[in-house]
Coordinates of C-alpha atoms and ligand atoms in Angstrom, one line a residue:
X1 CA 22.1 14.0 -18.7
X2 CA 21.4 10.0 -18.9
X3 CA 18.8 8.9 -20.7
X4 CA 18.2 4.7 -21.2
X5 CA 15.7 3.1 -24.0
X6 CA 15.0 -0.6 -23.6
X7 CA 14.3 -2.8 -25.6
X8 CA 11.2 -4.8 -24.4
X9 CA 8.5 -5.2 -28.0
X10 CA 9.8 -8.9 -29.0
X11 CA 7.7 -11.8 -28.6
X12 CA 9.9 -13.9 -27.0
X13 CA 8.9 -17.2 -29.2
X14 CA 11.6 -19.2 -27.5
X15 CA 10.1 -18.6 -24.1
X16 CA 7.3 -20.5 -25.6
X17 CA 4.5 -18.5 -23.1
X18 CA 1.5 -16.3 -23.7
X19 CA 3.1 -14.0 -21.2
X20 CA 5.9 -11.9 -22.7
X21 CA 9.8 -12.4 -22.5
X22 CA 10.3 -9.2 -20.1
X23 CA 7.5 -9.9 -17.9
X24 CA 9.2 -13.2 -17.0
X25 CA 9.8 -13.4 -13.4
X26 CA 13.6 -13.4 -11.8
X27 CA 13.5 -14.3 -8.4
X28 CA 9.7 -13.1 -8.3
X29 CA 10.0 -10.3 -9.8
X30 CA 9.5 -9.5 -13.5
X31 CA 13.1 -8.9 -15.3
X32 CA 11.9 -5.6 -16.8
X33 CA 11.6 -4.5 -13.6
X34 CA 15.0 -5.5 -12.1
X35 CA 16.4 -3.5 -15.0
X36 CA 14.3 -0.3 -14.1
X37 CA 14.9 -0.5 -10.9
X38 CA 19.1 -0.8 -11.5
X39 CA 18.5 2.2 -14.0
X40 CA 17.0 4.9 -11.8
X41 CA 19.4 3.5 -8.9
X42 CA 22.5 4.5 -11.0
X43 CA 20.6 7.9 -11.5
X44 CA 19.6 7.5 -15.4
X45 CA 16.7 10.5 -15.1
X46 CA 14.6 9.6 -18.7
X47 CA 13.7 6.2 -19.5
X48 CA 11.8 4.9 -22.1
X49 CA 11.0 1.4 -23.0
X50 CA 9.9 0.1 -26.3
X51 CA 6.7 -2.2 -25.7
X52 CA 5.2 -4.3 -28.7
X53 CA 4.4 -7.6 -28.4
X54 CA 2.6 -7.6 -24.5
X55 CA 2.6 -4.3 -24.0
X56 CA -0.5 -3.7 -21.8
X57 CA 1.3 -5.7 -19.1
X58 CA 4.6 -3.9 -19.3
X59 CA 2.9 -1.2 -18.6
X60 CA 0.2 -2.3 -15.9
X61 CA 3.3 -3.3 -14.1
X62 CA 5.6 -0.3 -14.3
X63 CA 2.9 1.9 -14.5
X64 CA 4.3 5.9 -15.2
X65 CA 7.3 4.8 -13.5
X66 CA 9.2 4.9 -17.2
X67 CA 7.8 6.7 -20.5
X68 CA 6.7 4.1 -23.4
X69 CA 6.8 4.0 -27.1
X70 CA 4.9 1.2 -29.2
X71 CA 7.1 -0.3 -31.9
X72 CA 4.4 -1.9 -34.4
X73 CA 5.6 -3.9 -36.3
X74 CA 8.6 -5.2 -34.8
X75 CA 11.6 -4.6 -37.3
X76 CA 14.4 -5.5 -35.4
X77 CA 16.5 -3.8 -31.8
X78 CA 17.6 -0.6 -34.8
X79 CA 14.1 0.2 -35.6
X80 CA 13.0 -0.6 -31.9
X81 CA 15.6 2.6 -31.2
X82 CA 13.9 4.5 -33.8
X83 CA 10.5 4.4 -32.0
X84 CA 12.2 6.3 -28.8
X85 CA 12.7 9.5 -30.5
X86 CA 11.0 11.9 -27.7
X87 CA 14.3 11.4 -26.9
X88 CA 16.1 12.8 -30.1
X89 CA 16.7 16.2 -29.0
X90 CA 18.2 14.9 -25.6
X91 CA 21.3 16.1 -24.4
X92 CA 24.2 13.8 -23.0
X93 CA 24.6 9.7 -23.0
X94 CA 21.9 7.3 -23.7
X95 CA 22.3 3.5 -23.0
X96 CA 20.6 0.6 -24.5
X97 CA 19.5 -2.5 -23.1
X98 CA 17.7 -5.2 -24.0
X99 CA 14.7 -6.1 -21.8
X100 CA 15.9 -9.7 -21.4
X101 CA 18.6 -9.2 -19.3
X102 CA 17.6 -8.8 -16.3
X103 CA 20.5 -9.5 -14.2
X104 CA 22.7 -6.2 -14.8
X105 CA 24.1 -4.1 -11.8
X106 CA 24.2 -0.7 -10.8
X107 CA 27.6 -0.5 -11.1
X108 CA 28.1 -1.9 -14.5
X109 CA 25.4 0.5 -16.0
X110 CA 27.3 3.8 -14.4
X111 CA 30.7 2.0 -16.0
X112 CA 28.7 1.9 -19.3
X113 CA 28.2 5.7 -18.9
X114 CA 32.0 6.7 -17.8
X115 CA 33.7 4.3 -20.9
X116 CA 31.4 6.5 -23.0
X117 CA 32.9 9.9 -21.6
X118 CA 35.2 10.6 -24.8
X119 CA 33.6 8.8 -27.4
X120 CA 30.6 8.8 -29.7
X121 CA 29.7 4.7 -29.0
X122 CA 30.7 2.6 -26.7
X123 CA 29.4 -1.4 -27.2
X124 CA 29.6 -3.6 -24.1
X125 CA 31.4 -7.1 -25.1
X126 CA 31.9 -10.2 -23.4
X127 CA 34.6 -12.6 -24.3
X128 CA 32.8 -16.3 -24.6
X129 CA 34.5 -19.8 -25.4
X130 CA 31.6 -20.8 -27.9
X131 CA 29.8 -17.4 -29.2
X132 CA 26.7 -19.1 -29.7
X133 CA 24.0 -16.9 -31.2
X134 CA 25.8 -14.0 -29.9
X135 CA 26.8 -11.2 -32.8
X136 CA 30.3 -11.2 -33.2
X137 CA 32.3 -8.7 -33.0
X138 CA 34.9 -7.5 -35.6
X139 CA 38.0 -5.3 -34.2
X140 CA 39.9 -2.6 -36.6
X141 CA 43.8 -2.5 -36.4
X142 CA 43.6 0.3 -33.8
X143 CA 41.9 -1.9 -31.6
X144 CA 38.0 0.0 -32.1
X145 CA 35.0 -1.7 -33.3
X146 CA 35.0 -2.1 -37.0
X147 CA 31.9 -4.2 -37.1
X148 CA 29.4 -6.5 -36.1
X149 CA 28.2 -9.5 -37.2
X150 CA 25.0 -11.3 -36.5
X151 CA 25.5 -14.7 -36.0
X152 CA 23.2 -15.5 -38.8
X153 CA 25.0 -13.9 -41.0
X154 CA 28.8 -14.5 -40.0
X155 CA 31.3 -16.2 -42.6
X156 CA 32.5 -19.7 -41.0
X157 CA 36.1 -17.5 -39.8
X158 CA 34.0 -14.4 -38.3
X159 CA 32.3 -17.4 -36.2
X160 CA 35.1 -18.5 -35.0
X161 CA 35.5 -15.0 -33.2
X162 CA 35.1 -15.1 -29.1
X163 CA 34.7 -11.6 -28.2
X164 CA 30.4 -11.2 -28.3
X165 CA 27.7 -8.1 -28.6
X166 CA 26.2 -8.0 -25.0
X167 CA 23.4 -6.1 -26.8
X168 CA 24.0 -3.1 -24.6
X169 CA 25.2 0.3 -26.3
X170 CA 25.8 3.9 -25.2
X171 CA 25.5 6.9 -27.3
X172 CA 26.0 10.2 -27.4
X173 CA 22.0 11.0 -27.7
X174 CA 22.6 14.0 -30.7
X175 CA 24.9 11.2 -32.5
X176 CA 22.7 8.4 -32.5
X177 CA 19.6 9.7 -33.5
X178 CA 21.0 12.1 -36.8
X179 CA 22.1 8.8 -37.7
X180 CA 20.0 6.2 -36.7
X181 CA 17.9 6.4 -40.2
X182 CA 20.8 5.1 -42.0
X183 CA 20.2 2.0 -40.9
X184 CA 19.1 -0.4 -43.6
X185 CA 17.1 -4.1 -43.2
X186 CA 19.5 -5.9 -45.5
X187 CA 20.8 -9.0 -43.8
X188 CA 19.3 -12.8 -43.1
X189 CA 16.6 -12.0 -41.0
X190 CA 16.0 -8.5 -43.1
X191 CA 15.3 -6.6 -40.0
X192 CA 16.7 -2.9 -39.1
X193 CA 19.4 -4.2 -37.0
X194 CA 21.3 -1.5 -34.2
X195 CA 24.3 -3.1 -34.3
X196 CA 24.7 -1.9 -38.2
X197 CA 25.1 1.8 -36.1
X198 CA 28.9 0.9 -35.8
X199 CA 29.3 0.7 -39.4
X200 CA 27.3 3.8 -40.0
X201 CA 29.5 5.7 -37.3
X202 CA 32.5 4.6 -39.0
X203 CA 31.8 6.0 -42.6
X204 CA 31.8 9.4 -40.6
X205 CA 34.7 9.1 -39.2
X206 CA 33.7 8.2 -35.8
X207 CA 35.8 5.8 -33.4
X208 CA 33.5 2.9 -31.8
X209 CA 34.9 2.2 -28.2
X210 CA 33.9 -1.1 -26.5
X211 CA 34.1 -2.3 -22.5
X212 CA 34.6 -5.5 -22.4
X213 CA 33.1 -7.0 -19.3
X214 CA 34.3 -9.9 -17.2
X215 CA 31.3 -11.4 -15.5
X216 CA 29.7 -12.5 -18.5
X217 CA 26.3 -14.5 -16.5
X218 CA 25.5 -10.7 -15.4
X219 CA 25.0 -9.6 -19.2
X220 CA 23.3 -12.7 -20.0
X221 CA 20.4 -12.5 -22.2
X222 CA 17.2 -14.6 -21.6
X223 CA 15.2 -16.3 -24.1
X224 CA 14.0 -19.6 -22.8
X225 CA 13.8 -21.4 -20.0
X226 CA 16.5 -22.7 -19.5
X227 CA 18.5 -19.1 -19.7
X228 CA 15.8 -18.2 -17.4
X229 CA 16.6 -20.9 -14.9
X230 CA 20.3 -19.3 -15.0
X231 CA 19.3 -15.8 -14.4
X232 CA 17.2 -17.6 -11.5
X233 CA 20.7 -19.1 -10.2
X234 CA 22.9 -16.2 -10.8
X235 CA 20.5 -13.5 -9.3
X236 CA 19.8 -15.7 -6.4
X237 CA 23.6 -16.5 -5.3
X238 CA 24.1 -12.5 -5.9
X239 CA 21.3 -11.7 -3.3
X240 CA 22.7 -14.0 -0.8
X241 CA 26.3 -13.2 -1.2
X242 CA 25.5 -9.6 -0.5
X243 CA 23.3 -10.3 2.2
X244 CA 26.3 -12.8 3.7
X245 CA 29.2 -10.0 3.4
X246 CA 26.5 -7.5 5.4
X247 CA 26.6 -10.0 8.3
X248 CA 23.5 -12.6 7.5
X249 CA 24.6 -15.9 8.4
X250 CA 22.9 -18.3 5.4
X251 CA 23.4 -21.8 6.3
X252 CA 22.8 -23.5 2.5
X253 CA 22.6 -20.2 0.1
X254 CA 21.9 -22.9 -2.8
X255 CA 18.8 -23.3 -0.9
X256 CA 17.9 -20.0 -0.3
X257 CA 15.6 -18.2 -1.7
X258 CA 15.6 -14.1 -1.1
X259 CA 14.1 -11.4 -3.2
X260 CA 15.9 -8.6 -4.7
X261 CA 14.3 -5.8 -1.9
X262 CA 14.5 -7.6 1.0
X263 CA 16.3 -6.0 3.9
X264 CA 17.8 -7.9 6.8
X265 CA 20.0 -6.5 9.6
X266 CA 23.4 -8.5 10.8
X267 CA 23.6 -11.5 13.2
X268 CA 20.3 -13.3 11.4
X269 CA 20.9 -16.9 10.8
X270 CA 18.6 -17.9 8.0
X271 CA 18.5 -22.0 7.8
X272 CA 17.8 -23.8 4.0
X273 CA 14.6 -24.0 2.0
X274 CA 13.3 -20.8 3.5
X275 CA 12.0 -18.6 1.4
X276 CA 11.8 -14.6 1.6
X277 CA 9.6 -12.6 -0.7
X278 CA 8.9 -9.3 -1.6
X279 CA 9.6 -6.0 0.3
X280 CA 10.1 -8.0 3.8
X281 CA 12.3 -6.2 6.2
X282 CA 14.0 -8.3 8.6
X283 CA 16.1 -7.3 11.9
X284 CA 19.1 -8.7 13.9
X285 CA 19.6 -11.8 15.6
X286 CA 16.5 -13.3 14.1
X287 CA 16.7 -16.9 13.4
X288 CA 14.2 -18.4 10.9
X289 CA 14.3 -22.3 10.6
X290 CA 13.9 -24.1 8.1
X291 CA 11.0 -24.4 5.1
X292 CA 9.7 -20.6 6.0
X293 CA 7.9 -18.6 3.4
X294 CA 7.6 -14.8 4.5
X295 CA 6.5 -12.1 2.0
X296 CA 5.9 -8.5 3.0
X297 CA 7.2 -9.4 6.4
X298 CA 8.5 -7.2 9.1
X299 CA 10.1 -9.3 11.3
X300 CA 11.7 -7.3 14.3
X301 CA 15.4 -8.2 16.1
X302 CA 15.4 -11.1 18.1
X303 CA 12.2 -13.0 16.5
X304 CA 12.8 -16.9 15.8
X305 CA 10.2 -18.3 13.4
X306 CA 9.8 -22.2 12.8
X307 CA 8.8 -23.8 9.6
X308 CA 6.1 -21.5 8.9
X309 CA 4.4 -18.8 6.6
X310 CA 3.9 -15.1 7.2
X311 CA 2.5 -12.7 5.0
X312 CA 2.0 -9.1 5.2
X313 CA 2.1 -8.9 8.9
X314 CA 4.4 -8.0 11.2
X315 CA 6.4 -9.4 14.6
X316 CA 7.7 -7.6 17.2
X317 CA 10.7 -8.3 19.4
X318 CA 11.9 -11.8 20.7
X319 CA 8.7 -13.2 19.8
X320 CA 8.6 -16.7 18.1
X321 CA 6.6 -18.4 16.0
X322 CA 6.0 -22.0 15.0
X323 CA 6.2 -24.9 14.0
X324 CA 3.9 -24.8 11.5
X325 CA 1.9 -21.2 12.0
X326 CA 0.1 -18.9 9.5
X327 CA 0.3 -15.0 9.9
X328 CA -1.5 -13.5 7.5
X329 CA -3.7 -10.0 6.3
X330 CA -2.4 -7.7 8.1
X331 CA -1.8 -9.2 11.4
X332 CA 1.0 -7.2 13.7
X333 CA 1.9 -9.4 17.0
X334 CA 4.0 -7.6 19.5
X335 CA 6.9 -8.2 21.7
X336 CA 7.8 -10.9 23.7
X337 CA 4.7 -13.5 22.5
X338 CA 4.7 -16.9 21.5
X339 CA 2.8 -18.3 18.8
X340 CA 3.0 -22.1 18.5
X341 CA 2.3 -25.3 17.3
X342 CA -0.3 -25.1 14.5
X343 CA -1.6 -21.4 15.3
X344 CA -3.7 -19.0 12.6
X345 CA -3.7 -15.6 12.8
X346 CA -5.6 -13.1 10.3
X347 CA -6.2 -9.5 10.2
X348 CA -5.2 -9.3 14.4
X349 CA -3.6 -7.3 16.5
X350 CA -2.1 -9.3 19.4
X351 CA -0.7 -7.3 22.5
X352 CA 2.8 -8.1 24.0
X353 CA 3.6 -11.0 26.2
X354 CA 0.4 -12.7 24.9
X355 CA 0.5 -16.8 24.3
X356 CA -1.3 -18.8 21.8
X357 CA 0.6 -22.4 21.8
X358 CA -1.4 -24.5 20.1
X359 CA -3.6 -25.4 17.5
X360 CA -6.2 -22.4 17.2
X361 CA -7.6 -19.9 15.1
X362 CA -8.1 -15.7 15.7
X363 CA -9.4 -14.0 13.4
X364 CA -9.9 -10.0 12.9
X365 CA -9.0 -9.5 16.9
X366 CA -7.6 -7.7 19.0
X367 CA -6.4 -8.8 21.8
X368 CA -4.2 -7.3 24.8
X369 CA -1.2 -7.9 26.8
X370 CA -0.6 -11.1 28.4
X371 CA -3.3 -13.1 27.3
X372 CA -3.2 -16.9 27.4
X373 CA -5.1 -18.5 24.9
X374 CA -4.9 -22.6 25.7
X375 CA -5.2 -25.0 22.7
X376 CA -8.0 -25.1 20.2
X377 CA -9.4 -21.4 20.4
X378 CA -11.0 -20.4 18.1
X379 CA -12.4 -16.9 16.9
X380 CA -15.7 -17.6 15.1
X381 CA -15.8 -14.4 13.3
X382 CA -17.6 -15.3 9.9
X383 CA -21.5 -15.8 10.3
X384 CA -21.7 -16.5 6.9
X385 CA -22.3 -13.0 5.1
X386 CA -20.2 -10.8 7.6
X387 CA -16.8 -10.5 9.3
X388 CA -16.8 -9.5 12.8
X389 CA -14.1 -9.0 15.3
X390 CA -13.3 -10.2 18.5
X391 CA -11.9 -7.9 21.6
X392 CA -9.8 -9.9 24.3
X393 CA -8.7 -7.6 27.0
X394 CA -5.3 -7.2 29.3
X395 CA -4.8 -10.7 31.4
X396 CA -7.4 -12.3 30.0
X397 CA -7.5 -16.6 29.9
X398 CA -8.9 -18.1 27.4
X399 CA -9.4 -21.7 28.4
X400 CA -8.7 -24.6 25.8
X401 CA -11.3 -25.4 23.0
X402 CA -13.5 -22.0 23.2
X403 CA -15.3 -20.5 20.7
X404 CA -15.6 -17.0 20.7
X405 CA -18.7 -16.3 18.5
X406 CA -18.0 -12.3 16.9
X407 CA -18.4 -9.8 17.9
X408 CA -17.6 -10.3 21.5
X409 CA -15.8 -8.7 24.1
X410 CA -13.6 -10.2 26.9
X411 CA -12.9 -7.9 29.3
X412 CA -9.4 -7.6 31.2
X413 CA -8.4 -10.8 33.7
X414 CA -11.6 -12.2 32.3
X415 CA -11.9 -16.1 32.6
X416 CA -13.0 -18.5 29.7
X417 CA -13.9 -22.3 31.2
X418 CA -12.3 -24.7 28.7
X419 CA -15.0 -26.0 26.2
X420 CA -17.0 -23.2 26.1
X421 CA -18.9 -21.3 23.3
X422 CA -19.2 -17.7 24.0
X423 CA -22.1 -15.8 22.7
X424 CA -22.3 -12.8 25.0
X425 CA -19.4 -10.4 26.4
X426 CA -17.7 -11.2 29.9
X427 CA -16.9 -8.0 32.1
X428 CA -13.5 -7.3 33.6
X429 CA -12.4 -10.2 36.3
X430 CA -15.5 -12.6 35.3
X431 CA -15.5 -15.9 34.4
X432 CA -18.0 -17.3 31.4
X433 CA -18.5 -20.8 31.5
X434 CA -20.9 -22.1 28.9
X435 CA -21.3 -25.9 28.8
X436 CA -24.0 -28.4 29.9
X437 CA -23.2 -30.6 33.1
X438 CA -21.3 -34.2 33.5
X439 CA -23.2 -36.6 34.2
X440 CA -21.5 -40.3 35.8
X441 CA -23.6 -43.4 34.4
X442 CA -21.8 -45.7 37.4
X443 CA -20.5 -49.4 35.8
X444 CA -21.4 -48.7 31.7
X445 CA -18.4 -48.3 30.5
X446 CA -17.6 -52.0 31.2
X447 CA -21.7 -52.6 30.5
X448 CA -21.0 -51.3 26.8
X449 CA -17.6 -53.2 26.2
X450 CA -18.6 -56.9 27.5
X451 CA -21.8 -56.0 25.2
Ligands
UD1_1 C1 20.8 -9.0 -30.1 C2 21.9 -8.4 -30.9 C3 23.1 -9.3 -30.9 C4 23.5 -9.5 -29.4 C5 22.3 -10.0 -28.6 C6 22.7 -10.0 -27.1 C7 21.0 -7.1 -32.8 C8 20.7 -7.1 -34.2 N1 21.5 -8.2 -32.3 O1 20.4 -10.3 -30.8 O2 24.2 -8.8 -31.6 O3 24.6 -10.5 -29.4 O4 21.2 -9.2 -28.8 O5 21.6 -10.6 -26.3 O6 20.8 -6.1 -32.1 N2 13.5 -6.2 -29.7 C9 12.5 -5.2 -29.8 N3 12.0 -5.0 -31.1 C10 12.4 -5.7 -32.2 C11 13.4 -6.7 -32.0 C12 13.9 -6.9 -30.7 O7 12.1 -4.5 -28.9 O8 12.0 -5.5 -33.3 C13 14.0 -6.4 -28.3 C14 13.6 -7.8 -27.8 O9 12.4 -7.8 -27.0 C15 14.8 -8.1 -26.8 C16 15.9 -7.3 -27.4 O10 15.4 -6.3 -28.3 O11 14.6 -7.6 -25.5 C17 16.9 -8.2 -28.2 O12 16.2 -8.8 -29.2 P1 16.5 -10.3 -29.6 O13 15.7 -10.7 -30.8 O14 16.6 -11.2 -28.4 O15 18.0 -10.1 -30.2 P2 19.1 -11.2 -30.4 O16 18.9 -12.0 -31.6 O17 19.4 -11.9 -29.1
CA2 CA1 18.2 -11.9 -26.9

């Protein structure tokens, strides 16, 4: 069995923020939750994380998704691990992280599990030029892990060392927690560190394995901004290169921005300073154009989208959209439409083939198939203290500048004269024409300029 306990109770102090370290967003999504999400994906079946210093939104965020312990005071990453012990009569491998490092893989995590096969302990390692704040780590003559040192507390030759503590461990569950008591606090920072575990396991004999990992940036640990910043960087060049090799053409990836659950199908072309949020789903041969935002998108095969922002809606086939449109709440256009220049939609359904070029608002509506809406429409559907909606049948015109006034219903092949404001419903194959008449005053204009 694979169990995992993170580490998520520290403040973060470096982050200098009132929200917490882990609940630091990495490409819009907190990192504690990457790192859940890579867990369960490489099949780890108990997880607990160790919440402290923000722990009500930790857990408002991952809700039962993981189990929790509260590690109050915090006393260091050793006596974080002691506060996991539900899991302490666990069978099989348990990995540690640390809850600031968000941009760990799948693949590395099962890797973690496999070195650990044969052996009591595995560390993960990195090998850096400057070590930094990193603990060191201090081989035997066999090549195992004698010890390691926190930087804080390394002699000026064990500084000098370039192989690193990634801060993730695996254990064999029954091994780590008959001796994780042993641990004492007596060091520079006197805190309960884990890392002492290696000594510990050594006094009984055990070997201390370590996998040392080439891509170091994927292990990185966050704890300020600018290590955020990097995670930023790395996580975002990860998403597009995997989104390339699948078949996405990205014009600029450097200047483009996809989230971590997005889906999108082969033969897209996405242009720079777009920006793709959340769990949008995107099809094949779409083309979106540059400075886009779409979050919770669906956005179906064929669909071109022009500088503009969709959220929680959907589009259907070879429909385009833009420049400069909104679709928003809930909207779902269908096949085959155009929306154009300037155009909001919210909360609408709008029927296939339909046309809305220009410059106009619809609001909570339905409309049909191939309606024409000309420029300036716009779906009065707030009075104020209610919402209501608009119907717009099959074939219906909508001349330019109407107001519909909600609720009101346009039946199908119904005609709208252009600068009208509609109050009352117009019946299948009727026109409603609601404007006063022109009037010619012969000679003023002139009159009125030679004034
Ligand atoms: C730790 C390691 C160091 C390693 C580095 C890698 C120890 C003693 N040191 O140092 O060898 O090179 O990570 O990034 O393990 N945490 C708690 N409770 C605590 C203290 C920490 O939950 O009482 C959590 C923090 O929220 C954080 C993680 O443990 O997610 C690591 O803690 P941090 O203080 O950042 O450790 P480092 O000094 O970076
Ligand atoms: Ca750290």
């Amino acid at each position: 069995m694979r169990s995992a306990i993170v580490l998520a109770a520290g403040k973060g102090t470096r982050m200098k923020s009132t929200l917490c370290k882990v609940m630091h967003p990495v490409m819009n999504k907190p990192m504690i939750g990457h790192i859940v999400d890579r867990l369960k994906e490489a099949g780890v079946s108990r997880i607990v994380v160790v919440v402290g210093h923000g722990a009500e939104s930790v857990k408002t965020y991952l809700h039962d998704s993981v189990e929790y312990t509260l590690q109050e005071p915090q006393l260091g990453t050793g006596h974080a691990v002691m506060q996991a012990n539900m899991l302490k009569d666990t069978d099989g491998d348990t990995i540690i992280l640390c809850g600031d490092g968000p941009c760990i893989q799948t693949e590395t995590i099962q890797k973690v599990f496999e070195a650990n096969k044969d052996h009591a302990c595995t560390v993960v390692t990195a090998v850096l030029e400057d070590g930094k704040r990193y603990g060191r780590i201090v081989r035997n003559e066999q090549g195992f892990v004698e010890k390691i040192v926190e930087a804080k507390d390394c002699s000026s030759e064990e500084l000098a060392i370039k192989e690193i503590n990634t801060g993730i461990f695996c254990f064999k569950n029954k091994v780590l927690f008959e001796n994780l008591s042993e641990i004492k606090n007596e060091n520079a920072q006197q805190e309960y560190y884990l890392t002492d575990m290696v000594e510990i396991l050594q006094s009984k004999d055990e070997v201390v394995n370590a996998l040392t990992v080439s891509d170091v940036d994927e292990l990185m640990g966050v704890n300020d901004r600018l290590d955020l910043a990097k995670a930023n960087a790395w996580m975002k060049h990860h998403i597009n290169t995997k989104h390339m090799l699948n078949g996405v053409t990205i014009i600029d990836p450097e200047h483009t921005y996809i989230d971590v659950d997005v889906q999108i199908k082969e033969d897209t072309t996405i242009y720079p300073n777009v920006y793709i949020q959340g769990n949008t789903v995107i099809g094949s041969g779409v083309t979106i154009l540059p400075n886009s935002f779409l979050k919770d998108a669906v956005i179906e095969d064929g669909v071109t989208i022009d500088s503009s922002k969709i959220v929680d809606s959907t589009v259907g086939t070879h429909t385009s959209v833009g420049p400069m449109s909104h679709l928003r709440n809930h909207t779902v256009v269908a096949q085959d439409c155009r929306i154009g220049n300037f155009v909001e939609f919210k909360n609408t359904n709008f029927g296939s083939g339909s046309k809305c070029a220009h410059l106009t608002y619809i609001g909570d509506s339905d409309v049909g198939k191939k309606v024409n809406f000309g420029c300036g429409v716009v779906t009065v559907n707030y009075d104020g203290k209610h919402k209501h909606r608009t119907t717009v049948k099959d074939g219906a015109f909508i001349g330019s500048n109407v107001n519909l006034i909600a609720p009101v219903i346009i039946g199908e092949n119904a005609l709208l004269a252009a600068g009208s404001t509609i109050t009352q419903s117009v019946k299948a194959g009727d026109m409603g024409i609601a404007r006063s008449h022109q009037e010619i005053k012969k000679g003023y204009g002139t009159k009125y300029k030679n004034k």
